[in-house]
Structures are given as structure tokens and as C-alpha cells.
mmCIF file of C-alpha atoms in Angstrom:
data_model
loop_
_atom_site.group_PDB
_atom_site.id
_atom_site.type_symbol
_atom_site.label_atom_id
_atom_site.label_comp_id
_atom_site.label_asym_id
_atom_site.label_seq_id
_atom_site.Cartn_x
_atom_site.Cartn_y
_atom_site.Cartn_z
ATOM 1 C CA UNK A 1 -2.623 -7.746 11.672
ATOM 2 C CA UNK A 2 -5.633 -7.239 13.565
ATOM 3 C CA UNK A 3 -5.358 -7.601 17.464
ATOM 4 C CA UNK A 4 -8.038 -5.177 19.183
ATOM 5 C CA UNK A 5 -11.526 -4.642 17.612
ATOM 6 C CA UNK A 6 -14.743 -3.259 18.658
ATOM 7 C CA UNK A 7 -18.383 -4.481 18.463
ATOM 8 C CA UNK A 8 -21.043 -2.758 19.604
ATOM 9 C CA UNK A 9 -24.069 -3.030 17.142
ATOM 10 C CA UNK A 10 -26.567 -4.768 18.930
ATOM 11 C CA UNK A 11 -27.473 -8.941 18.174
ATOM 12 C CA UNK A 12 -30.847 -8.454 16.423
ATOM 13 C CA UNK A 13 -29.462 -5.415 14.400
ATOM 14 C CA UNK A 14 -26.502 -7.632 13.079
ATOM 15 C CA UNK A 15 -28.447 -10.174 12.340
ATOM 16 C CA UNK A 16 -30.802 -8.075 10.418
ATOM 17 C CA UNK A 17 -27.366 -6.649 8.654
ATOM 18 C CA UNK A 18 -26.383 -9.759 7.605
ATOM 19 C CA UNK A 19 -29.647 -11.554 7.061
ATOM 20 C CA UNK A 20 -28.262 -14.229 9.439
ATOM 21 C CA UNK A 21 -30.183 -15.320 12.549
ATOM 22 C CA UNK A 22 -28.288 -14.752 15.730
ATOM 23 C CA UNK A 23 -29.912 -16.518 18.851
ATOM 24 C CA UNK A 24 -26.880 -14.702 20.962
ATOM 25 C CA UNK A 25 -26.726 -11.623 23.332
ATOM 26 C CA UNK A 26 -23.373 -9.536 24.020
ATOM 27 C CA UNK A 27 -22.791 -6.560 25.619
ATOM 28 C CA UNK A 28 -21.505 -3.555 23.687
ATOM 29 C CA UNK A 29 -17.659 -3.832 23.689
ATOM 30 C CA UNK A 30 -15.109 -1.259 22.282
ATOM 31 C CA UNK A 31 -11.947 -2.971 23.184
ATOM 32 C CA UNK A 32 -12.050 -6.866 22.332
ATOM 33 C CA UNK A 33 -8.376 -7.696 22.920
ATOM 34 C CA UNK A 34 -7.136 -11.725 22.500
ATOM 35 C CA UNK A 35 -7.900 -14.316 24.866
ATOM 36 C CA UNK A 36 -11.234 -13.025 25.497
ATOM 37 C CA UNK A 37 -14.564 -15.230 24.768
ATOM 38 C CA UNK A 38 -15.999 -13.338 21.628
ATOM 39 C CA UNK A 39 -19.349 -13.799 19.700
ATOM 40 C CA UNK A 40 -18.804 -15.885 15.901
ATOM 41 C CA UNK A 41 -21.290 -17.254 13.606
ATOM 42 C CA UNK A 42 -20.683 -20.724 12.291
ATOM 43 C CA UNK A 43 -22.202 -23.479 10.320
ATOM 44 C CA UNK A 44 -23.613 -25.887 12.296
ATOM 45 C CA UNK A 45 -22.318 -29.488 11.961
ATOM 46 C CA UNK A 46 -25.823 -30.963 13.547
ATOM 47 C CA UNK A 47 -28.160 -28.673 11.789
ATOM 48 C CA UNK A 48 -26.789 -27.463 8.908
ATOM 49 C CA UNK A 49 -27.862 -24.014 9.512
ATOM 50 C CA UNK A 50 -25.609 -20.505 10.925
ATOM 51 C CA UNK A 51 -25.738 -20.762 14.609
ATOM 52 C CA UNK A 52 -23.751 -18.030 16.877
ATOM 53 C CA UNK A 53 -21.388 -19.115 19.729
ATOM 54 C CA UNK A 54 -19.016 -17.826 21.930
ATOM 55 C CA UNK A 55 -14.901 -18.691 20.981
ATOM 56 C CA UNK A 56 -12.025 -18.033 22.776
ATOM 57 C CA UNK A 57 -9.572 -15.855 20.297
ATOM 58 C CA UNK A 58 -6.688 -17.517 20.089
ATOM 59 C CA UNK A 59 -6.862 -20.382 17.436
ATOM 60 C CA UNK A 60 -5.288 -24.156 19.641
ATOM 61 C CA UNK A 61 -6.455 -27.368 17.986
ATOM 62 C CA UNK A 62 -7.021 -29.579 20.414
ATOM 63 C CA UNK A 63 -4.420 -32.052 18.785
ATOM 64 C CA UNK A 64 -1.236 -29.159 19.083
ATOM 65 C CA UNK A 65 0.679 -29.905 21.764
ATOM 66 C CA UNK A 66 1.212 -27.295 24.706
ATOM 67 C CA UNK A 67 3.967 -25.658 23.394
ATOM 68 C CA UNK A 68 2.075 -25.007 20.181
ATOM 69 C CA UNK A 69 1.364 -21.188 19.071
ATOM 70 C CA UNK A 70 -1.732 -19.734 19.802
ATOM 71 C CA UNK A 71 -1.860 -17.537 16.759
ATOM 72 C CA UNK A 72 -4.768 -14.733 16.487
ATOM 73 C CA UNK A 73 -4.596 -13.820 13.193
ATOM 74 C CA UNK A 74 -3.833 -16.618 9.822
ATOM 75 C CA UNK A 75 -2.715 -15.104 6.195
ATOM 76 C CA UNK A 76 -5.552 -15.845 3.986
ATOM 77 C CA UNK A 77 -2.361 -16.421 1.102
ATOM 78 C CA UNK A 78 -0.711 -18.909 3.200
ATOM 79 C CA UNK A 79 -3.738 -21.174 4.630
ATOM 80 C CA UNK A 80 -3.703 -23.771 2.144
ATOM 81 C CA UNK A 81 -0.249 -24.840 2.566
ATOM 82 C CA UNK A 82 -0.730 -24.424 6.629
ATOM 83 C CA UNK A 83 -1.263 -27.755 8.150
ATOM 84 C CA UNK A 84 -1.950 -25.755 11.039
ATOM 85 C CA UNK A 85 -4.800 -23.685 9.802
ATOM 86 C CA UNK A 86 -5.751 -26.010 6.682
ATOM 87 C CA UNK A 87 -8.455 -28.324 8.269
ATOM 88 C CA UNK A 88 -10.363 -25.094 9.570
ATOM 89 C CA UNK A 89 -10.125 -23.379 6.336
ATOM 90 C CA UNK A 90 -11.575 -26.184 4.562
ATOM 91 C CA UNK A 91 -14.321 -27.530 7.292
ATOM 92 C CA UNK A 92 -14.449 -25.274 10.438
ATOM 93 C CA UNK A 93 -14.827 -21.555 8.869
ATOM 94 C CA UNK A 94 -16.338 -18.939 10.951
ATOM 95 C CA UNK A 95 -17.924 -14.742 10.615
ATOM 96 C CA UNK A 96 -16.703 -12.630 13.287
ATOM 97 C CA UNK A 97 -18.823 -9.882 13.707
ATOM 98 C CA UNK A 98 -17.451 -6.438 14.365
ATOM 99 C CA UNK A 99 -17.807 -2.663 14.247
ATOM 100 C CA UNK A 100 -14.306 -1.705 13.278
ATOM 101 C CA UNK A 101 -10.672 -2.460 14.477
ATOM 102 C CA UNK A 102 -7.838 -0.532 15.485
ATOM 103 C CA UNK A 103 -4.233 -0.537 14.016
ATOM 104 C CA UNK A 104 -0.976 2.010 15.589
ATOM 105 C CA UNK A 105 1.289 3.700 13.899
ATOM 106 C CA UNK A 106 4.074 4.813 15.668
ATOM 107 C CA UNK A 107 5.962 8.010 16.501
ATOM 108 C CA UNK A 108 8.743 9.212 18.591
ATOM 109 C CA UNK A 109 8.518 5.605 20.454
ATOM 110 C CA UNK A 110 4.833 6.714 21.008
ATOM 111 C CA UNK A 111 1.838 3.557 19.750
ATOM 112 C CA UNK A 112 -0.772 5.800 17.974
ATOM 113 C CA UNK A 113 -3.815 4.206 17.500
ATOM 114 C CA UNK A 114 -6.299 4.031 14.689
ATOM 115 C CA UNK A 115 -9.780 3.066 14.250
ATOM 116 C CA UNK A 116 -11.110 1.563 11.182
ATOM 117 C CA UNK A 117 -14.962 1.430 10.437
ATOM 118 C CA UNK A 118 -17.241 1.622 7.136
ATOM 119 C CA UNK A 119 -17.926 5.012 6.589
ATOM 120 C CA UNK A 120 -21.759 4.355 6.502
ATOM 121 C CA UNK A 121 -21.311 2.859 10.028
ATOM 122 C CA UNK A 122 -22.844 -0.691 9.049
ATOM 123 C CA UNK A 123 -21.873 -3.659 10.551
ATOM 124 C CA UNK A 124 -19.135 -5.840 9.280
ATOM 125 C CA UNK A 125 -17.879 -9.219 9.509
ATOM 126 C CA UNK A 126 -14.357 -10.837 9.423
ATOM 127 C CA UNK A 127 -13.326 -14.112 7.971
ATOM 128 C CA UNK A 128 -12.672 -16.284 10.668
ATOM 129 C CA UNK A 129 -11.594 -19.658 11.799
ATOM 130 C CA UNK A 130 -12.885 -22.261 14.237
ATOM 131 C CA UNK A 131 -10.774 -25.055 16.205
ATOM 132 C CA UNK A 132 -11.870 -27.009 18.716
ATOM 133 C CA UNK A 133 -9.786 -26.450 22.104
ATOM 134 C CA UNK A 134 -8.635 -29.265 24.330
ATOM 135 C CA UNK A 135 -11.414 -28.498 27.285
ATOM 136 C CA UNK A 136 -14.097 -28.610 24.205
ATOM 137 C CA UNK A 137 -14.394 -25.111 23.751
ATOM 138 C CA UNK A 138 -13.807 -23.198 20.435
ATOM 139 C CA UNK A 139 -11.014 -21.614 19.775
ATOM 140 C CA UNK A 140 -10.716 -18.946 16.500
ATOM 141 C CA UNK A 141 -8.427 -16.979 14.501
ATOM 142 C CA UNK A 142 -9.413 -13.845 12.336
ATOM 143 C CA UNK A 143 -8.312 -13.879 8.751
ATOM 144 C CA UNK A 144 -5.958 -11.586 7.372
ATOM 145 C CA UNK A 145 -4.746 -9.744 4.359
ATOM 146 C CA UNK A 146 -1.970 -7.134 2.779
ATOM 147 C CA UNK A 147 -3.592 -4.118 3.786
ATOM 148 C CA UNK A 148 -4.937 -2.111 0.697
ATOM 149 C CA UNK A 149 -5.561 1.497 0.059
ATOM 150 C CA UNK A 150 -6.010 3.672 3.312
ATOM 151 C CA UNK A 151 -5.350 0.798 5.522
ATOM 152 C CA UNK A 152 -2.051 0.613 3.956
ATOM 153 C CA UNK A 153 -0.798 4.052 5.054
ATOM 154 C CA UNK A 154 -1.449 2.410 9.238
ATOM 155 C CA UNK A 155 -0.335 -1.010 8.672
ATOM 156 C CA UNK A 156 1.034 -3.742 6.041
ATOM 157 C CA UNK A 157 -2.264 -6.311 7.253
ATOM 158 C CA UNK A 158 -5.577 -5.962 7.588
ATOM 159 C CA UNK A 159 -8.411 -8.426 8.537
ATOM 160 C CA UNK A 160 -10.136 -10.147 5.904
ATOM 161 C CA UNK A 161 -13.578 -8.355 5.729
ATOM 162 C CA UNK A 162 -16.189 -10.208 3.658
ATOM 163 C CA UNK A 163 -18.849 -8.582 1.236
ATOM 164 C CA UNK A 164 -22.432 -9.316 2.370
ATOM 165 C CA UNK A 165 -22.427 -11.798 -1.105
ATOM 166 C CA UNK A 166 -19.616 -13.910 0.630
ATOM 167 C CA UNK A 167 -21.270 -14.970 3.352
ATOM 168 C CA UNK A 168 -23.476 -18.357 2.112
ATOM 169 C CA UNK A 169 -19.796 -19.372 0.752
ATOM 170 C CA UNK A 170 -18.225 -18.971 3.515
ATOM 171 C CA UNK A 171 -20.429 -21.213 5.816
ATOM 172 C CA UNK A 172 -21.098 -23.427 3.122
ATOM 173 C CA UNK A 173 -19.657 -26.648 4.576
ATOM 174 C CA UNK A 174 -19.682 -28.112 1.216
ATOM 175 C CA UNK A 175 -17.206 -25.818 -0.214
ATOM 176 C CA UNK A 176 -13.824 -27.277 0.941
ATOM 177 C CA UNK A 177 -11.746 -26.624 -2.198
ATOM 178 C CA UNK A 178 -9.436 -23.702 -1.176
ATOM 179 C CA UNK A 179 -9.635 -22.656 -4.764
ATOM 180 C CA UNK A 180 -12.954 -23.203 -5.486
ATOM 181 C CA UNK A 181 -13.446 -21.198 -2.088
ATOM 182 C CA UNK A 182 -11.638 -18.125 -3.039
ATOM 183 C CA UNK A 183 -13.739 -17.752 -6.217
ATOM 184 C CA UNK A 184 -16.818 -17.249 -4.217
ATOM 185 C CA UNK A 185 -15.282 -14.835 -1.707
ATOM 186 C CA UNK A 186 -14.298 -11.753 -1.953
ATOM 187 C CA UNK A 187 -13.450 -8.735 0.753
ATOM 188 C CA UNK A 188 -15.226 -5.318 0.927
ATOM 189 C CA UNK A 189 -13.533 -2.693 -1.223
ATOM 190 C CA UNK A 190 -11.450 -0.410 1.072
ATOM 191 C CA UNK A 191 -12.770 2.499 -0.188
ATOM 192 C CA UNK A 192 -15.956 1.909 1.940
ATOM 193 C CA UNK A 193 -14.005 2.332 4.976
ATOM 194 C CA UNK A 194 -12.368 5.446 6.870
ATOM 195 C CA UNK A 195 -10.170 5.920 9.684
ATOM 196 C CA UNK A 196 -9.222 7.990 12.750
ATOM 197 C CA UNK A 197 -6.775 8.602 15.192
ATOM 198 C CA UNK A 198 -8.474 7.916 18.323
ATOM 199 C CA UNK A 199 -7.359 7.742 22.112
ATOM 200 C CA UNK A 200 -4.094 6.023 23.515
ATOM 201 C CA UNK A 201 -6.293 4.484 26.062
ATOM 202 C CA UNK A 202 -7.411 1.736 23.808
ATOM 203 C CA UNK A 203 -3.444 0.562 24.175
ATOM 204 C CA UNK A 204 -4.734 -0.846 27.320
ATOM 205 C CA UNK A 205 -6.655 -3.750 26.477
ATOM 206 C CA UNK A 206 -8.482 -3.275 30.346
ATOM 207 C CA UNK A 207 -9.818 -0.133 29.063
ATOM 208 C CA UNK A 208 -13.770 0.392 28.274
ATOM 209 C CA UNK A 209 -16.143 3.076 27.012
ATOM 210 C CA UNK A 210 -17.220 4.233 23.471
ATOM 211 C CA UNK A 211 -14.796 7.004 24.007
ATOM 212 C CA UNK A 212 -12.378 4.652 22.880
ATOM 213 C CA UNK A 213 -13.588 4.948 19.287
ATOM 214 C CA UNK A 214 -14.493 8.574 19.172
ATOM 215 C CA UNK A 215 -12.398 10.616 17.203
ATOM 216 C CA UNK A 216 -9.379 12.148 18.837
ATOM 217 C CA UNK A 217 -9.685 16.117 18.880
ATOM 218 C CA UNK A 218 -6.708 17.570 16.513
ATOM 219 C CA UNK A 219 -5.152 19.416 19.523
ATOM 220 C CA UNK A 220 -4.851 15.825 21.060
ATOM 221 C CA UNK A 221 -3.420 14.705 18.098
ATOM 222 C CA UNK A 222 -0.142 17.006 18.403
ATOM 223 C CA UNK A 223 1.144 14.988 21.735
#
């Protein structure tokens, strides 16, 4: 799963990552946790050109009912047989830029957690999706996967991180095959990425600070 990330690169050096325009400011922030507004970059309907805007995360069509789950994560293998998640997947996708994101471990009824980045520090951006909430704001839901390599040693999911080659696909809004979609898409190899055990703090999701990321000191790591 992925349910706590960090993004702290700044707009115009994401933008320059990802050779994407980003008219949109944030603040650096080393603890996004659900329900919180967070910066995505979509396809827009009017224009037909990436814009970024702000979505809740927590994907709620505005058609589900109260009582319907507000999911933060969707499998990437089960979204074509989810009427829940299918419309977005085929007309409503979304890039969620990030840093890295954290996954725990546990041990003696202790949450460790970890922090995943790429180990050349870049940028990087998650498959995500877009629904449009009953008050008219967006709502979103980052894409997962079975974890692979490293990320399998933390945890059995991971978020679906795109390639830099993915990107035009993914926003394309002509592409609404789901098969024709996953030929043109394709997730960063997981040997470009590390990981760390960083500082229980980040279990909190009120806490702040790039401490949060740093890596934990191996004396630390013995409690």
C-alpha cells in the first residue's frame, strides 16, 4: 500500500523533471498522510493540455453513496473489472508527484518505518486517479502494485511509479483501452530506488520536518 509520502522538490524543479508545466505552488511537505488536499497533474478536459490542481486523497465519486469507501490506494491488476475505479482509469487518470513514501515493518508490536526514494534523489511520480467529489472538488487515489525487489522485503504493495516515457500515455485522454493502456506504461525498475529506516515520528501523521526522512542513526535503530 502506500499511505504517507513526502514531497518536497520544489514546483518549477518538478516540472523541469518531468518536462510538464506546473502553474502550482506547495510548500515542502515530508508527511502527506490521507485526507489532506495534495498537488496532481491531470489532463485537462477544456484545454487538452497537463494542468496541476489540488485533490483531496481519498478517491469518492460523486455518484457513491455516503456509506461508500473512500479508498486511497486502487490495484492497478484489478481496475478494469472495478466499476468503482473503472471510469477514472479509462477517462480521469492523474500523476502524483512525490519524493518518496514510507512503508513499516513491524517488530515486537513496534511500526518501523521506512522511506523509499530513487537513489539519485530525482523526482518521481505515481499513477494516480481522479474523481470528482460531491461538493465539486477532486478526489484521487494512488495506484498500486505487488511490491518488487527491495520493496518487497518492507511490504507486499507498492505505489505504481511511472517511467518518465509513461507519462504522455498516461494523460493521453484518448487512450481509454485498459489494454491498450498498459502497453504504453510501464513503472520504474526498483533497482533505481533505496530505502531507510527512518524516525517513528513519521507514525504521526501531525508530525513535520525533513528529519522525518533522514536516515535513522544505527544506534536508534536497536530500540
Amino acid at each position: 500500500m502506500c499511505g504517507r509520502y513526502a514531497l518536497h522538490t520544489a514546483p518549477l524543479k518538478v516540472a523541469q523533471s518531468l518536462g510538464l508545466p506546473i502553474d502550482l505552488d506547495w510548500d515542502a511537505t515530508y508527511n502527506i498522510a490521507p485526507g489532506q488536499p495534495v498537488p496532481v497533474i491531470a489532463t485537462d478536459p477544456e484545454g487538452d493540455k497537463p494542468a496541476a490542481l489540488y485533490a483531496r486523497w481519498g478517491f469518492h465519486p460523486h455518484w457513491a453513496g455516503s456509506k461508500a469507501p473512500t479508498p486511497i490506494n486502487a490495484r492497478a491488476e484489478s481496475l478494469r473489472d472495478s466499476r468503482y475505479f473503472l471510469g477514472s482509469f479509462r477517462h480521469h487518470r492523474c500523476l502524483v508527484p512525490a519524493d518518496g513514501w514510507y512503508e513499516w515493518t513491524e517488530s515486537g508490536g513496534k511500526k518501523l518505518p521506512w522511506y523509499f526514494r530513487r537513489d539519485d534523489g530525482k523526482p518521481i511520480v505515481f499513477a494516480g486517479l481522479l474523481a470528482k467529489g460531491k461538493d465539486d472538488s477532486q478526489t484521487m487515489a494512488i495506484i498500486t502494485e505487488p511490491a518488487r525487489g527491495i520493496a518487497k522485503t518492507i511490504h507486499d504493495r507498492m505505489p505504481l511509479v511511472l517511467t518518465p516515457e509513461s507519462i504522455p500515455a498516461w494523460l493521453a485522454p484518448e487512450l481509454t483501452d485498459p489494454d491498450e493502456l498498459r502497453e504504453h506504461v510501464h513503472h520504474e525498475p526498483i533497482e533505481d530506488f533505496r530505502t531507510h529506516r527512518v524516525s517513528p515520528a513519521v507514525n504521526r501523521a501531525d508530525a513535520v520536518g525533513a528529519d522525518l526522512v533522514a536516515l535513522l542513526p544505527p544506534e536508534a535503530t536497536q530500540t
